[in-house]
mmCIF file of C-alpha atoms in Angstrom:
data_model
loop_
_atom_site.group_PDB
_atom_site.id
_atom_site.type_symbol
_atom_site.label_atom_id
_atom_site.label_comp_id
_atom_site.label_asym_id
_atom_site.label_seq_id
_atom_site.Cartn_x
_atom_site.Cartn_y
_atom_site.Cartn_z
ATOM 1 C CA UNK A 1 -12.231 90.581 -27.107
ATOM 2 C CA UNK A 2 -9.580 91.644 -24.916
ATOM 3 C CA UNK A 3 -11.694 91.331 -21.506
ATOM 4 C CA UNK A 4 -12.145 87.527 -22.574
ATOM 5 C CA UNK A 5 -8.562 86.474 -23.378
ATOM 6 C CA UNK A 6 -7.881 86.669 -19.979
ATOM 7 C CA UNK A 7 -10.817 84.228 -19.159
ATOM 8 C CA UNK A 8 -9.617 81.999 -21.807
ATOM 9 C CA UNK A 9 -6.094 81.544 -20.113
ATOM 10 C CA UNK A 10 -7.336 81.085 -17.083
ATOM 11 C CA UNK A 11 -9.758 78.487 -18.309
ATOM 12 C CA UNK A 12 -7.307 76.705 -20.248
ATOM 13 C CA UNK A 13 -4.876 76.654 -16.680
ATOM 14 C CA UNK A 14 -7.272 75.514 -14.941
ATOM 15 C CA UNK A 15 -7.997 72.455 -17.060
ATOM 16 C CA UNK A 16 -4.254 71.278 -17.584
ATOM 17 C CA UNK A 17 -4.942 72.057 -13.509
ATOM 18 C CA UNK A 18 -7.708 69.302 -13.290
ATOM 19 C CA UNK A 19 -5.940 67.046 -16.366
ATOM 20 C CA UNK A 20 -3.060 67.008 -14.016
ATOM 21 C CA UNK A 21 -4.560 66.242 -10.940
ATOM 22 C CA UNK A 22 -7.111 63.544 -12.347
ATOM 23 C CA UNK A 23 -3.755 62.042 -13.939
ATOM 24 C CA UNK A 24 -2.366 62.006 -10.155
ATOM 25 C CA UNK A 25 -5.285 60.397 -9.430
ATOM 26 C CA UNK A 26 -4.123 56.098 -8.648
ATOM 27 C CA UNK A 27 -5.902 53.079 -7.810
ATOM 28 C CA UNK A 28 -3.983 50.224 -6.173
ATOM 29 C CA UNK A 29 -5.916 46.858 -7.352
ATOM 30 C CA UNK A 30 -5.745 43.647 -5.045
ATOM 31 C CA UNK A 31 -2.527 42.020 -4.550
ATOM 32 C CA UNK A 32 -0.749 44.775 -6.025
ATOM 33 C CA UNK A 33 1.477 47.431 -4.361
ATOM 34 C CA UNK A 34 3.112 50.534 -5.530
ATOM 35 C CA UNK A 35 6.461 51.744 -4.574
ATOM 36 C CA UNK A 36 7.058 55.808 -4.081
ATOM 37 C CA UNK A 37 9.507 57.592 -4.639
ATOM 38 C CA UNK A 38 9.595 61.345 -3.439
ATOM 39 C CA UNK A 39 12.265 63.826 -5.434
ATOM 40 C CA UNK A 40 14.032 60.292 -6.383
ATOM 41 C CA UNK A 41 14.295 59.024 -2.762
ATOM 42 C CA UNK A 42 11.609 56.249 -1.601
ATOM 43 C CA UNK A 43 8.719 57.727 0.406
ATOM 44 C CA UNK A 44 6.469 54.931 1.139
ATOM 45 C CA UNK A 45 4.849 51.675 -0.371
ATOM 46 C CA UNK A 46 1.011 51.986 -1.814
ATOM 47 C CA UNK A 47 -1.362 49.384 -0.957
ATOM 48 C CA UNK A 48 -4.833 48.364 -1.985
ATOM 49 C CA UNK A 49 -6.720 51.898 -2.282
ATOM 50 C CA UNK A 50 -7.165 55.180 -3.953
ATOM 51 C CA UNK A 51 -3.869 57.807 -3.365
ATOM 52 C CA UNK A 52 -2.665 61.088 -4.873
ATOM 53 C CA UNK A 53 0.668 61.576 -6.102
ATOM 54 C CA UNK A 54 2.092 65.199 -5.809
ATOM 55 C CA UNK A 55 2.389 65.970 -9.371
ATOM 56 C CA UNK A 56 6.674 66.657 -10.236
ATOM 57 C CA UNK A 57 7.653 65.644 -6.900
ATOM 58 C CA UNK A 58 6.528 62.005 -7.007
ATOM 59 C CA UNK A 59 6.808 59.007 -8.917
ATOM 60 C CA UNK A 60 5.768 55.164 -8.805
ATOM 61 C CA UNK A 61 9.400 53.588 -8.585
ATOM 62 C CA UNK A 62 7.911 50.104 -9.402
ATOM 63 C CA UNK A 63 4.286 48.396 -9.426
ATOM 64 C CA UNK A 64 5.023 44.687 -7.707
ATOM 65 C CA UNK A 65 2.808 41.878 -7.605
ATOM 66 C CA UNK A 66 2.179 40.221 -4.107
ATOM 67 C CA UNK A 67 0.832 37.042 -5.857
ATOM 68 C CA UNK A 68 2.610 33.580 -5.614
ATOM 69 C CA UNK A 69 4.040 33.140 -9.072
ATOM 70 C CA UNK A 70 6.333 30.931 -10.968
ATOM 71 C CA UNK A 71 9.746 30.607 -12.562
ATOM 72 C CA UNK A 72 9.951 28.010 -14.825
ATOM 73 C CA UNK A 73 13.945 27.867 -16.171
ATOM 74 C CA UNK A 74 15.378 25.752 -19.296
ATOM 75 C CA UNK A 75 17.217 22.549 -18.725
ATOM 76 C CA UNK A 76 20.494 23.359 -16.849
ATOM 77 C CA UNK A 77 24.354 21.247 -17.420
ATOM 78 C CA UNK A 78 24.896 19.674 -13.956
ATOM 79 C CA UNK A 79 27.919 17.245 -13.239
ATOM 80 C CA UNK A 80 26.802 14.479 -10.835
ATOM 81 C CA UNK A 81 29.498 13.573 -8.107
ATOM 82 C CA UNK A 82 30.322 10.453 -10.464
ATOM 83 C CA UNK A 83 31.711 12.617 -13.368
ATOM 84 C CA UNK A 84 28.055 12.077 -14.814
ATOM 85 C CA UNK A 85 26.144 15.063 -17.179
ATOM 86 C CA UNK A 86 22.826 15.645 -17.015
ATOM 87 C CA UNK A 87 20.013 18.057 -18.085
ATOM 88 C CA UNK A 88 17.800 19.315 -15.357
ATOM 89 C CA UNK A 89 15.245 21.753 -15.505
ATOM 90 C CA UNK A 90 14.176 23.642 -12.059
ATOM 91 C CA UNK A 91 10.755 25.173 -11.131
ATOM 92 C CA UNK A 92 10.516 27.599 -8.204
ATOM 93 C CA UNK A 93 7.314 29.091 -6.744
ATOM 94 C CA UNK A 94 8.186 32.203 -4.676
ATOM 95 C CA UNK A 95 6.122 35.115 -3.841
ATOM 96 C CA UNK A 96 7.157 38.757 -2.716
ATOM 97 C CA UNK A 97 7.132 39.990 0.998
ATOM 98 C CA UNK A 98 8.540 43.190 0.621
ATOM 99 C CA UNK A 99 8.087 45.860 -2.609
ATOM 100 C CA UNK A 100 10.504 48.309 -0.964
ATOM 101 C CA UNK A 101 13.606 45.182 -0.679
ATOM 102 C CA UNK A 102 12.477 44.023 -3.934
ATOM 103 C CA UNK A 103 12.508 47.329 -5.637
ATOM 104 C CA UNK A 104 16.421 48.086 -3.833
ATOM 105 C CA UNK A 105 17.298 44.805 -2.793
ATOM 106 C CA UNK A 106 19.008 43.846 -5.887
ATOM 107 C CA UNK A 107 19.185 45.060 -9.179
ATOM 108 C CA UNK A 108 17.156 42.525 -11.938
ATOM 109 C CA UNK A 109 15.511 40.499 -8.756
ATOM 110 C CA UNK A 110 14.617 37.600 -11.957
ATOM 111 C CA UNK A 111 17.778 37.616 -13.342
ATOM 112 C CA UNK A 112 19.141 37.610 -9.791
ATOM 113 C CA UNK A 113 17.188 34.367 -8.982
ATOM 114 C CA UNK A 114 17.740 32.319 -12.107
ATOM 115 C CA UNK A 115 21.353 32.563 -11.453
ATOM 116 C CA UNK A 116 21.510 31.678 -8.095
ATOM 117 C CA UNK A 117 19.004 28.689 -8.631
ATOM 118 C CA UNK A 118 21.467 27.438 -11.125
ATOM 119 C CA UNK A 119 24.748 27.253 -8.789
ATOM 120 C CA UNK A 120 22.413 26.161 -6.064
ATOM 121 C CA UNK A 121 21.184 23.252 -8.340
ATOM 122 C CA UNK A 122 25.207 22.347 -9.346
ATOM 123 C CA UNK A 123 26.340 22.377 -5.796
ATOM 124 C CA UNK A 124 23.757 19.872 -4.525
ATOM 125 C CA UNK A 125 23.885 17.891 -7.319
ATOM 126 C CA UNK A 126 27.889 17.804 -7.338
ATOM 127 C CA UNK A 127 27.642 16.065 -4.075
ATOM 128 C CA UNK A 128 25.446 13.086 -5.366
ATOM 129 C CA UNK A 129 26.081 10.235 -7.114
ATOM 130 C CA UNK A 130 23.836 9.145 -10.366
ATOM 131 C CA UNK A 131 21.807 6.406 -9.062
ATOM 132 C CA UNK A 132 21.206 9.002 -5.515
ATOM 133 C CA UNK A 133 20.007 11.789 -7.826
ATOM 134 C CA UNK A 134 17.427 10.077 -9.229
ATOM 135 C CA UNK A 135 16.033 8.845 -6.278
ATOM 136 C CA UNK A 136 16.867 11.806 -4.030
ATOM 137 C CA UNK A 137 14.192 14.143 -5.304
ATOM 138 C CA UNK A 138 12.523 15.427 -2.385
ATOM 139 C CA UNK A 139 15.812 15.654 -0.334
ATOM 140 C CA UNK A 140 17.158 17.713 -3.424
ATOM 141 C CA UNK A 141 13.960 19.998 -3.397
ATOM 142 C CA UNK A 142 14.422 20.324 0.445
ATOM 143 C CA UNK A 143 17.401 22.047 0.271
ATOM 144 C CA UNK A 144 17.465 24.131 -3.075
ATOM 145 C CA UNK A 145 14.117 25.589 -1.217
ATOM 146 C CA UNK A 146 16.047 26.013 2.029
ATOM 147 C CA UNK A 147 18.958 28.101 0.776
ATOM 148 C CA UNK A 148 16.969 29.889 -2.209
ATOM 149 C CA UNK A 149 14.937 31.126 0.506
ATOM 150 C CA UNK A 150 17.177 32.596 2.799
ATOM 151 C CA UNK A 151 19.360 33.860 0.294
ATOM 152 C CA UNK A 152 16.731 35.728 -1.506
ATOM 153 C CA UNK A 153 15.227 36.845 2.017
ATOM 154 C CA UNK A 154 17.304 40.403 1.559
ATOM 155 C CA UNK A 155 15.589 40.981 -1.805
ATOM 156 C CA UNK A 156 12.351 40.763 0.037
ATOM 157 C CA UNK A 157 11.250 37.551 -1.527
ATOM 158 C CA UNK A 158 10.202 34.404 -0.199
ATOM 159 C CA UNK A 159 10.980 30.985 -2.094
ATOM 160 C CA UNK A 160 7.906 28.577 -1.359
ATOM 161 C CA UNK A 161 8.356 25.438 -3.363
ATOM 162 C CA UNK A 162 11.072 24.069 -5.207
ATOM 163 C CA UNK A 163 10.471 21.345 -8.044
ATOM 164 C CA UNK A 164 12.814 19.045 -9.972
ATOM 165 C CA UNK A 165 10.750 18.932 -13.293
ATOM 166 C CA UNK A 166 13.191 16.488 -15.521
ATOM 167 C CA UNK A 167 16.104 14.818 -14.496
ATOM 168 C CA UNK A 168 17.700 13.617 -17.693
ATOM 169 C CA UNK A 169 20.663 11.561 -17.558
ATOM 170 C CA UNK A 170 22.701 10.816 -20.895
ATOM 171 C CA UNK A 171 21.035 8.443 -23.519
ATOM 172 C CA UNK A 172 24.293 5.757 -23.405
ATOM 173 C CA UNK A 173 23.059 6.288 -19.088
ATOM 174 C CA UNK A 174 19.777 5.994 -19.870
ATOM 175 C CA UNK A 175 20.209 2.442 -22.101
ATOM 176 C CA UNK A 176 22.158 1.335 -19.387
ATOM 177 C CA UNK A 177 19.790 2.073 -16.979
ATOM 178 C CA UNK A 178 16.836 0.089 -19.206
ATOM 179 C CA UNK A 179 19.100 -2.843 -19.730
ATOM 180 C CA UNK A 180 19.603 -2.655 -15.578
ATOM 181 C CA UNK A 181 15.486 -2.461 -15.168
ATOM 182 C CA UNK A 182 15.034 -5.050 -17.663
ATOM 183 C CA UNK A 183 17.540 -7.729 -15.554
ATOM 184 C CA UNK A 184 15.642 -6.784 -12.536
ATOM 185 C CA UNK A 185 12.142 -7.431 -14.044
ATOM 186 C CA UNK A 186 13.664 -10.805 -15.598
ATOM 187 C CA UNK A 187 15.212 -11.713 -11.866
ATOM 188 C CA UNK A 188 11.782 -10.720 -10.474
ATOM 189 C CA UNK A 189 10.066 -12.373 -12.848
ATOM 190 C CA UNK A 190 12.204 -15.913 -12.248
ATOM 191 C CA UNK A 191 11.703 -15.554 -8.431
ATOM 192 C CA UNK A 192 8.206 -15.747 -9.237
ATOM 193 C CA UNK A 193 8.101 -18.495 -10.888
ATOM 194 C CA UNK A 194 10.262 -20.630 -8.533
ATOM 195 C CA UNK A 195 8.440 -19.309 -5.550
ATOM 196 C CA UNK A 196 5.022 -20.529 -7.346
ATOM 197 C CA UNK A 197 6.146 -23.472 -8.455
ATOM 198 C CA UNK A 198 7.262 -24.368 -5.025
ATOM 199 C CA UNK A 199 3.986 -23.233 -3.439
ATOM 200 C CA UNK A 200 2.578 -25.118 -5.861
ATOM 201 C CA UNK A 201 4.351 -28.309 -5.031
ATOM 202 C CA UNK A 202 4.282 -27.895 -1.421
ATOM 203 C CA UNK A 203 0.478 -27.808 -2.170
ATOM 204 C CA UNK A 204 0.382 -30.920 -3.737
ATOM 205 C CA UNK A 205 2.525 -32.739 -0.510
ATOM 206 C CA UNK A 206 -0.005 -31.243 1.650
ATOM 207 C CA UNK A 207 -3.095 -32.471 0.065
ATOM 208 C CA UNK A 208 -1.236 -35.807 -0.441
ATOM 209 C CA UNK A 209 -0.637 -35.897 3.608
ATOM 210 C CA UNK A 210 -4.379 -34.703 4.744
ATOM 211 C CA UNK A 211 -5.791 -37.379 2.387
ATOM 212 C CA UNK A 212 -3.094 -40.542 3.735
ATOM 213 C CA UNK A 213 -4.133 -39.288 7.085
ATOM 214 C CA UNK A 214 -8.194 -39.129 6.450
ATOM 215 C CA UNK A 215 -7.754 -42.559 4.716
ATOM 216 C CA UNK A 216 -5.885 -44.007 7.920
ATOM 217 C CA UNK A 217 -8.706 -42.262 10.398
ATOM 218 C CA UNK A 218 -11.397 -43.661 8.079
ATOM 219 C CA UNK A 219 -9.577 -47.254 8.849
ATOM 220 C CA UNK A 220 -9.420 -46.897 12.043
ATOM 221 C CA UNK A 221 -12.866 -45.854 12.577
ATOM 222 C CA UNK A 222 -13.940 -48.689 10.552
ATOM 223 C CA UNK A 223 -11.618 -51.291 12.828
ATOM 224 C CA UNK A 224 -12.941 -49.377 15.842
ATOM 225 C CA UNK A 225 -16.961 -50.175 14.697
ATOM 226 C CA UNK A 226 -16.628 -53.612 13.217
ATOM 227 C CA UNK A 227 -14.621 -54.543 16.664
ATOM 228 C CA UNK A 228 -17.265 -53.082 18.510
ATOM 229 C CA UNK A 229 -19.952 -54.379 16.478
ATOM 230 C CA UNK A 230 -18.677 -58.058 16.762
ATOM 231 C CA UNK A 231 -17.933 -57.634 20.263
ATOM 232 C CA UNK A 232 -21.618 -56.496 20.812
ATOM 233 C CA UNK A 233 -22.663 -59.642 18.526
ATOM 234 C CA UNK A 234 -20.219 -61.716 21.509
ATOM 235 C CA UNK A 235 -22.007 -60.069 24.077
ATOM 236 C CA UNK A 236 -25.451 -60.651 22.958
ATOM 237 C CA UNK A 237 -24.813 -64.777 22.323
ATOM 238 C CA UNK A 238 -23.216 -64.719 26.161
ATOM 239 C CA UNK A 239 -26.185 -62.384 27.194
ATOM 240 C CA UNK A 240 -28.839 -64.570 25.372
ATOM 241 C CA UNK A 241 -26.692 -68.038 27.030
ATOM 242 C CA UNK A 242 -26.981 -66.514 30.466
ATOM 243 C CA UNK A 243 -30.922 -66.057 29.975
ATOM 244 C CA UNK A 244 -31.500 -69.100 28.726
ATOM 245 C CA UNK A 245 -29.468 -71.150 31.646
ATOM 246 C CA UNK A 246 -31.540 -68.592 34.090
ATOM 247 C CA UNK A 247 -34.639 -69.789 33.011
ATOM 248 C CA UNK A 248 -33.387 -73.139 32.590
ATOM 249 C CA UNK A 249 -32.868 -72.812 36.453
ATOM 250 C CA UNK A 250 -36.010 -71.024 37.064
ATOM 251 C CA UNK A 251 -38.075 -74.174 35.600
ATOM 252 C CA UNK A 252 -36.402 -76.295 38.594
ATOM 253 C CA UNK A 253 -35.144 -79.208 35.666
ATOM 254 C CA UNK A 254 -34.430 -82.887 36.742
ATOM 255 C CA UNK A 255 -31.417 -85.297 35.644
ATOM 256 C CA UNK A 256 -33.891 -86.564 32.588
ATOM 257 C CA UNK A 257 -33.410 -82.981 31.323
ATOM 258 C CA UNK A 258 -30.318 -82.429 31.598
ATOM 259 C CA UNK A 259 -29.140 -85.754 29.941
ATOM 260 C CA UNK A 260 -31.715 -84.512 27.299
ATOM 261 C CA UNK A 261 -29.624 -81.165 26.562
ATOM 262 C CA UNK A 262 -26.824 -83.015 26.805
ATOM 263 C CA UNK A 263 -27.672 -85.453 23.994
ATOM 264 C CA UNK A 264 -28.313 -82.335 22.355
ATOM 265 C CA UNK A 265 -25.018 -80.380 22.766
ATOM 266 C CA UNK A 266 -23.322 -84.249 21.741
ATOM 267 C CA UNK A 267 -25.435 -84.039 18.285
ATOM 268 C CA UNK A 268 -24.125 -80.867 17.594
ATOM 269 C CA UNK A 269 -20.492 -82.013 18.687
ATOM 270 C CA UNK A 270 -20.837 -85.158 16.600
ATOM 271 C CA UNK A 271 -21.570 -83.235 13.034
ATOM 272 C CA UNK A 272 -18.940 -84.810 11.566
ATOM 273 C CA UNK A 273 -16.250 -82.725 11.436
ATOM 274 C CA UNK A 274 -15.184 -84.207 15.156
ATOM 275 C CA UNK A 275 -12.714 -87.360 14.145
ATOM 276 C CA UNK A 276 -12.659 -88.538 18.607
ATOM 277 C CA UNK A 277 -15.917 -88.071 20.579
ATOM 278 C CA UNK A 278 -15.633 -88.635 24.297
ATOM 279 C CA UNK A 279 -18.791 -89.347 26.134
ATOM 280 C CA UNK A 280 -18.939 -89.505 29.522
ATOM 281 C CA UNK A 281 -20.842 -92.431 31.550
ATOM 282 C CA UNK A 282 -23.631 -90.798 32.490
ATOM 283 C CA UNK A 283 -24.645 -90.405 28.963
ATOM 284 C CA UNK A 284 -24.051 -93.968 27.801
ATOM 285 C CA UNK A 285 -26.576 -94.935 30.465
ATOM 286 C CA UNK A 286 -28.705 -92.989 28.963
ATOM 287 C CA UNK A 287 -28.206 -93.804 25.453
ATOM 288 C CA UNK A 288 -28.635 -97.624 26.311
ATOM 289 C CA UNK A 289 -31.861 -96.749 28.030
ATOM 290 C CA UNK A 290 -32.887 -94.971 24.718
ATOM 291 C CA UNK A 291 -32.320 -98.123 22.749
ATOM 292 C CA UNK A 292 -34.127 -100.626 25.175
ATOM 293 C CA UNK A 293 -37.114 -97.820 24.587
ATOM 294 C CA UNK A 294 -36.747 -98.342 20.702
ATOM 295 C CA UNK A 295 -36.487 -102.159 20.933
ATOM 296 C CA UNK A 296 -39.864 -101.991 22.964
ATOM 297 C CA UNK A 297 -41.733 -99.848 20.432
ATOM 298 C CA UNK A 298 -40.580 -102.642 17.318
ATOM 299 C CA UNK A 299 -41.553 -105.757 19.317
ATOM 300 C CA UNK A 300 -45.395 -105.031 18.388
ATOM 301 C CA UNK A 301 -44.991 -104.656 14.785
ATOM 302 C CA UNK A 302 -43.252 -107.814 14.348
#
């Protein structure tokens, strides 16, 4: 029994040996790091692996995430450079650079940040007026990012993005402010109306002149063909004249015919409607010669 005492302590060392190292034994997951610390002073920075830790002589100081995250804070009190109050809740997206300067950089890094967001945030906003806060959102996020960042830069952190998430002004503000948007909409909604109306009406006086100015084109067009239509007519009677004194002169006539057409043209002359007739001598020779020819054809039948 006494030989195997011996055996039994140094088994029993041996395994709080192996429990001891297996317990020294860490894995560093992905986007994780660990911070060392070696007899209380900082030896180096873990990243993604397996290590050993010296059992009693080292220690993880701190076990940071390298991940982007988020820090969502409440609705801060801001005073607007217009002795305004408003509510305004902040979101910052910042991710960490450095374990070793966030481990000693500064002591509560969160705490750290939430309060310097916050006096950031007044500052800005205590050089802006009401109506520029609310439309000055990107210029605010600009600069909250810009001096977050470097101010945070010796705590080994790196501000990304910076959001405005509410911006709420006082309610007796905000009825103010609907009363304001409901004037605009009803000064909108008049210049509308008047513009439309005289669109409308300007409309109406153009259709009015296109169709006074198609009407006077269709009458002149129509004065244009019935001119040329009667002076076609004109020059088919003086084309259908000339012909007929052409062939008249062709056929070689002698005085007989011509005192013929000319007892002709007088009939026509003397319709009735002449109250003087003039005829020349030639054709009262003729016309007595036409009654000594009628006398002749009686004398038989008496």
């Amino acid at each position: 029994m006494e030989k195997i005492i011996p055996y039994l302590i140094i088994g029993a060392v041996a395994l709080v040996i192996l429990i001891i190292l297996i317990k020294n034994i860490c894995i560093v997951q992905q986007s994780r790091a660990y911070v060392i610390e070696r007899l209380g002073a900082f030896s180096q920075v873990w990243e993604v692996g397996i290590h050993f830790k010296l059992p009693f002589v080292e220690r993880i100081a701190r076990r940071v995430s390298l991940k982007e995250q988020v820090l969502d804070y409440p609705p801060q009190p801001v005073i607007t450079k217009d002795n305004v109050t408003m509510q305004i809740d902040t979101v910052v997206y910042f991710q960490i650079t450095d374990p070793k300067l966030y481990t000693y950089g500064v002591e509560q890094p969160m705490v750290a940040m939430e309060t310097l967001t916050a006096t950031t945030l007044r500052n800005i906003i205590g050089d802006l007026e009401l109506d520029q806060t609310l439309t000055s959102r990107d210029v605010i996020n600009t600069k909250m990012r810009a001096i977050l960042d470097e101010a945070t830069d010796p705590w080994g952190i790196k501000v990304t993005r910076v959001e405005l998430k509410n911006i709420l002004p006082p309610q007796d503000i905000q009825n103010s402010m609907e009363k304001q948007m409901k004037a605009e909409r009803d000064r909108r909604q008049a210049i509308l109306q008047a513009e439309g109306t005289k669109r409308s009406q300007i409309l109406v006086a153009e259709g009015e002149k296109e169709s006074a100015i198609l009407r006077a084109d269709a009458e002149k067009q129509s004065a244009i063909l019935r001119a040329q239509g009667q002076a076609e007519a004109i020059l088919a009677v003086q084309k259908a004249t000339a012909e007929a004194m052409q062939m008249l002169n062709d056929a070689c006539p002698n005085d007989q015919v011509i005192k013929l057409k000319a007892l002709e043209a007088m009939q026509k002359v003397a319709d009735g409607k002449a109250t003087k007739i003039i005829i020349p001598s030639e054709l009262q020779g003729l016309a007595g010669l036409a009654t000594g020819l009628v006398e002749t054809v009686r004398e038989p039948k008496q």
